[in-house]
Amino acid sequence: MKNIVILISGRGSNMQAIVDADIAGAKIAAVIANRADAGGLVWAAERGIDTAVLDHKGFAGREAFDAALAELIDGYRPDLVVLAGFMRILTAGFVNHYANRLINIHPSLLPSFTGLHTHERAINEGVKFAGCTVHFVTAELDHGPIIAQAVVPVLDDDTPDTLAARVLKEEHRLYPQAVADFAADRLVLEAGRVKRRG
Ligand code: GRF
């Protein structure tokens, strides 16, 4: 059984998709937020999942916050840490501590559109396809070996909101699948590329 800790900052719809997928061989050990008002916390607590809040505003800087966060996470002996809308830039120390067991979902087809406002930027660039990417987290923001991607069309009358909704639907399919692949040891990392076994 793989222990999984999920980090959120907001509504946590990806976290909910992962919990609802009831992944074989995976136990959601805890959901941790850096904001007490993260909507997903109540949802997780109602389902009997351990929840915790570690407010970054109570710390002098990133290093101190990340050290406390790692201590909290490690109490759950995680095999995998899942970032699901966790809106914090993580220090290299934190990322390296969880090397090859820290994953993120980003709402673009990486390496295009790293950072924020991905849907607005995709529309402004006139790209015809958008999507989402699950990747291992490395110290460089929104880089790191790509585990899985899903593609959606960008329609002529799309707004950032309509495109976000289309992408989010794919996120909810892709992320649980990627976690299931990790839990079943199907992901093989070779020379910076992730291959899926089986
Ligand atoms: C998602 O779009 C995800 O790709 C991005 O942040 C958003 C989080 O949404 N990293 P939710 O909190 O999972 O609903």
CSV table of C-alpha atoms and ligand atoms in Angstrom, one decimal:
chain,number,residue,atom,x,y,z
A,1,MET,CA,0.0,0.0,0.0
A,2,LYS,CA,1.4,3.4,-1.0
A,3,ASN,CA,0.8,6.3,1.3
A,4,ILE,CA,-0.2,9.5,-0.5
A,5,VAL,CA,-0.2,13.0,0.9
A,6,ILE,CA,-2.1,15.7,-1.1
A,7,LEU,CA,-1.3,19.4,-0.9
A,8,ILE,CA,-3.9,21.9,-1.8
A,9,SER,CA,-4.5,25.7,-1.6
A,10,GLY,CA,-8.1,26.0,-2.8
A,11,ARG,CA,-11.2,24.1,-3.9
A,12,GLY,CA,-9.3,20.9,-4.4
A,13,SER,CA,-11.3,19.4,-7.3
A,14,ASN,CA,-8.2,17.4,-8.4
A,15,MET,CA,-7.8,16.1,-4.9
A,16,GLN,CA,-11.4,15.1,-4.9
A,17,ALA,CA,-11.0,13.3,-8.3
A,18,ILE,CA,-8.0,11.4,-6.9
A,19,VAL,CA,-9.9,10.4,-3.7
A,20,ASP,CA,-13.0,9.4,-5.6
A,21,ALA,CA,-11.0,7.2,-7.9
A,22,ASP,CA,-10.4,4.9,-5.0
A,23,ILE,CA,-7.1,3.8,-6.4
A,24,ALA,CA,-6.0,0.3,-5.8
A,25,GLY,CA,-2.9,0.1,-3.6
A,26,ALA,CA,-3.1,3.8,-2.6
A,27,LYS,CA,-4.1,5.2,0.7
A,28,ILE,CA,-4.8,9.0,1.0
A,29,ALA,CA,-3.0,9.5,4.3
A,30,ALA,CA,-3.6,13.2,4.5
A,31,VAL,CA,-4.7,16.4,2.8
A,32,ILE,CA,-2.6,19.4,3.8
A,33,ALA,CA,-3.3,23.1,2.9
A,34,ASN,CA,-1.4,26.3,3.4
A,35,ARG,CA,-4.7,28.2,3.8
A,36,ALA,CA,-7.3,27.5,6.4
A,37,ASP,CA,-10.0,28.6,4.0
A,38,ALA,CA,-9.1,26.0,1.3
A,39,GLY,CA,-12.5,24.5,0.4
A,40,GLY,CA,-11.1,21.0,-0.2
A,41,LEU,CA,-10.2,20.6,3.5
A,42,VAL,CA,-13.9,20.3,4.6
A,43,TRP,CA,-14.6,17.9,1.8
A,44,ALA,CA,-11.7,15.6,2.8
A,45,ALA,CA,-12.4,15.8,6.5
A,46,GLU,CA,-16.0,14.8,5.8
A,47,ARG,CA,-14.7,11.6,4.2
A,48,GLY,CA,-12.6,10.7,7.2
A,49,ILE,CA,-9.2,11.8,5.7
A,50,ASP,CA,-6.7,13.4,8.0
A,51,THR,CA,-6.4,17.2,7.3
A,52,ALA,CA,-4.0,19.8,8.4
A,53,VAL,CA,-3.3,23.5,7.8
A,54,LEU,CA,0.1,25.0,7.8
A,55,ASP,CA,-0.2,28.7,7.1
A,56,HIS,CA,2.8,30.0,5.2
A,57,LYS,CA,2.2,33.5,6.6
A,58,GLY,CA,3.3,32.3,10.1
A,59,PHE,CA,6.9,31.7,8.8
A,60,ALA,CA,9.8,34.1,8.3
A,61,GLY,CA,10.6,32.8,4.8
A,62,ARG,CA,10.3,30.0,2.3
A,63,GLU,CA,13.0,27.8,3.8
A,64,ALA,CA,11.4,27.8,7.3
A,65,PHE,CA,7.9,27.1,5.8
A,66,ASP,CA,9.1,24.3,3.6
A,67,ALA,CA,11.1,22.7,6.5
A,68,ALA,CA,8.0,22.7,8.7
A,69,LEU,CA,5.8,21.4,5.8
A,70,ALA,CA,8.2,18.6,5.1
A,71,GLU,CA,8.2,17.6,8.8
A,72,LEU,CA,4.4,17.6,8.8
A,73,ILE,CA,4.2,15.5,5.5
A,74,ASP,CA,6.9,13.1,6.7
A,75,GLY,CA,4.8,12.2,9.7
A,76,TYR,CA,2.5,10.4,7.3
A,77,ARG,CA,5.4,8.4,5.8
A,78,PRO,CA,4.5,9.3,2.2
A,79,ASP,CA,5.5,7.2,-0.8
A,80,LEU,CA,4.1,10.0,-3.0
A,81,VAL,CA,3.3,13.7,-2.4
A,82,VAL,CA,0.7,15.1,-4.8
A,83,LEU,CA,0.5,18.8,-5.5
A,84,ALA,CA,-3.1,19.6,-6.5
A,85,GLY,CA,-3.5,23.3,-6.9
A,86,PHE,CA,-0.9,24.0,-4.2
A,87,MET,CA,-0.1,27.7,-4.9
A,88,ARG,CA,3.4,27.9,-3.4
A,89,ILE,CA,6.8,28.0,-5.1
A,90,LEU,CA,8.8,25.3,-3.3
A,91,THR,CA,12.5,25.5,-2.4
A,92,ALA,CA,15.1,23.3,-4.0
A,93,GLY,CA,15.7,21.7,-0.6
A,94,PHE,CA,12.0,20.6,-0.3
A,95,VAL,CA,11.9,19.4,-3.9
A,96,ASN,CA,15.1,17.4,-3.6
A,97,HIS,CA,13.9,15.8,-0.4
A,98,TYR,CA,11.0,14.4,-2.3
A,99,ALA,CA,12.9,13.6,-5.5
A,100,ASN,CA,10.9,11.2,-7.8
A,101,ARG,CA,8.0,11.1,-5.3
A,102,LEU,CA,6.6,14.6,-5.8
A,103,ILE,CA,4.2,15.2,-8.7
A,104,ASN,CA,2.2,18.2,-10.0
A,105,ILE,CA,-0.6,18.9,-12.5
A,106,HIS,CA,-0.2,22.0,-14.6
A,107,PRO,CA,-3.0,23.4,-16.8
A,108,SER,CA,-1.1,23.6,-20.1
A,109,LEU,CA,0.8,21.4,-22.5
A,110,LEU,CA,4.3,21.8,-21.0
A,111,PRO,CA,6.8,23.0,-21.8
A,112,SER,CA,4.5,25.6,-23.3
A,113,PHE,CA,2.9,28.1,-20.9
A,114,THR,CA,4.7,27.5,-17.6
A,115,GLY,CA,3.6,29.8,-14.7
A,116,LEU,CA,0.2,31.5,-14.3
A,117,HIS,CA,-2.8,32.5,-16.5
A,118,THR,CA,-2.1,29.6,-18.9
A,119,HIS,CA,-5.6,29.7,-20.5
A,120,GLU,CA,-5.6,33.4,-21.2
A,121,ARG,CA,-2.1,33.2,-22.7
A,122,ALA,CA,-3.0,30.1,-24.8
A,123,ILE,CA,-6.0,32.0,-26.3
A,124,ASN,CA,-3.9,35.1,-26.9
A,125,GLU,CA,-1.2,33.1,-28.7
A,126,GLY,CA,-3.9,31.6,-30.9
A,127,VAL,CA,-2.9,28.0,-30.3
A,128,LYS,CA,-5.4,25.5,-31.5
A,129,PHE,CA,-4.8,22.9,-28.8
A,130,ALA,CA,-4.4,23.2,-25.1
A,131,GLY,CA,-4.4,20.7,-22.2
A,132,CYS,CA,-2.8,19.6,-19.0
A,133,THR,CA,0.4,17.9,-17.9
A,134,VAL,CA,1.2,15.7,-14.9
A,135,HIS,CA,4.9,15.8,-14.2
A,136,PHE,CA,7.5,15.0,-11.5
A,137,VAL,CA,8.5,18.2,-9.7
A,138,THR,CA,12.1,19.4,-10.0
A,139,ALA,CA,13.6,22.6,-8.7
A,140,GLU,CA,12.8,24.5,-11.9
A,141,LEU,CA,9.2,25.7,-11.8
A,142,ASP,CA,6.8,23.7,-14.1
A,143,HIS,CA,9.6,21.6,-15.5
A,144,GLY,CA,10.5,18.1,-14.6
A,145,PRO,CA,9.9,14.8,-16.3
A,146,ILE,CA,6.4,14.6,-18.0
A,147,ILE,CA,4.3,11.7,-16.8
A,148,ALA,CA,1.1,12.2,-18.8
A,149,GLN,CA,-0.7,14.8,-20.9
A,150,ALA,CA,-4.2,15.3,-22.2
A,151,VAL,CA,-5.2,17.5,-25.1
A,152,VAL,CA,-8.3,19.6,-25.7
A,153,PRO,CA,-9.2,21.9,-28.7
A,154,VAL,CA,-9.1,25.6,-28.3
A,155,LEU,CA,-12.4,26.9,-29.9
A,156,ASP,CA,-12.7,30.3,-31.7
A,157,ASP,CA,-15.1,31.6,-29.1
A,158,ASP,CA,-13.3,30.4,-26.0
A,159,THR,CA,-12.8,32.6,-23.0
A,160,PRO,CA,-10.2,31.7,-20.3
A,161,ASP,CA,-13.1,30.3,-18.3
A,162,THR,CA,-14.6,28.1,-21.0
A,163,LEU,CA,-11.1,26.7,-21.9
A,164,ALA,CA,-10.3,26.2,-18.2
A,165,ALA,CA,-13.4,24.2,-17.7
A,166,ARG,CA,-12.6,22.0,-20.7
A,167,VAL,CA,-9.1,21.4,-19.5
A,168,LEU,CA,-10.2,20.8,-15.9
A,169,LYS,CA,-12.4,17.9,-17.0
A,170,GLU,CA,-9.4,16.3,-18.5
A,171,GLU,CA,-7.3,17.0,-15.4
A,172,HIS,CA,-9.8,15.0,-13.3
A,173,ARG,CA,-9.3,12.0,-15.6
A,174,LEU,CA,-5.6,12.3,-16.1
A,175,TYR,CA,-4.4,13.0,-12.5
A,176,PRO,CA,-6.0,9.9,-10.8
A,177,GLN,CA,-4.7,7.8,-13.7
A,178,ALA,CA,-1.2,9.1,-13.2
A,179,VAL,CA,-1.4,8.4,-9.4
A,180,ALA,CA,-2.7,4.9,-10.1
A,181,ASP,CA,0.3,4.4,-12.5
A,182,PHE,CA,2.7,5.5,-9.7
A,183,ALA,CA,1.0,3.4,-7.1
A,184,ALA,CA,1.2,0.3,-9.3
A,185,ASP,CA,4.9,1.0,-10.1
A,186,ARG,CA,4.2,1.4,-13.8
A,187,LEU,CA,6.2,4.6,-14.1
A,188,VAL,CA,9.9,4.2,-15.1
A,189,LEU,CA,12.1,7.3,-15.1
A,190,GLU,CA,15.0,6.9,-17.6
A,191,ALA,CA,17.3,9.8,-18.5
A,192,GLY,CA,14.8,12.4,-17.7
A,193,ARG,CA,11.9,10.7,-19.5
A,194,VAL,CA,9.0,8.8,-18.0
A,195,LYS,CA,8.0,5.6,-19.6
A,196,ARG,CA,4.9,3.7,-18.7
A,197,ARG,CA,5.3,0.0,-18.2
A,198,GLY,CA,2.5,-2.4,-19.1
B,1,GRF,C1,-5.9,23.2,-11.6
B,1,GRF,O1,-6.2,23.8,-12.8
B,1,GRF,C2,-4.5,22.7,-11.7
B,1,GRF,O2,-4.1,22.3,-12.9
B,1,GRF,C3,-3.7,23.9,-11.2
B,1,GRF,O3,-4.4,24.5,-10.2
B,1,GRF,C4,-5.8,24.2,-10.4
B,1,GRF,C5,-6.3,23.6,-9.1
B,1,GRF,O4,-7.7,23.3,-9.1
B,1,GRF,N1,-2.4,23.5,-10.7
B,1,GRF,P1,-8.3,22.4,-8.0
B,1,GRF,O5,-8.0,23.1,-6.7
B,1,GRF,O6,-7.7,21.0,-8.1
B,1,GRF,O7,-9.8,22.4,-8.2
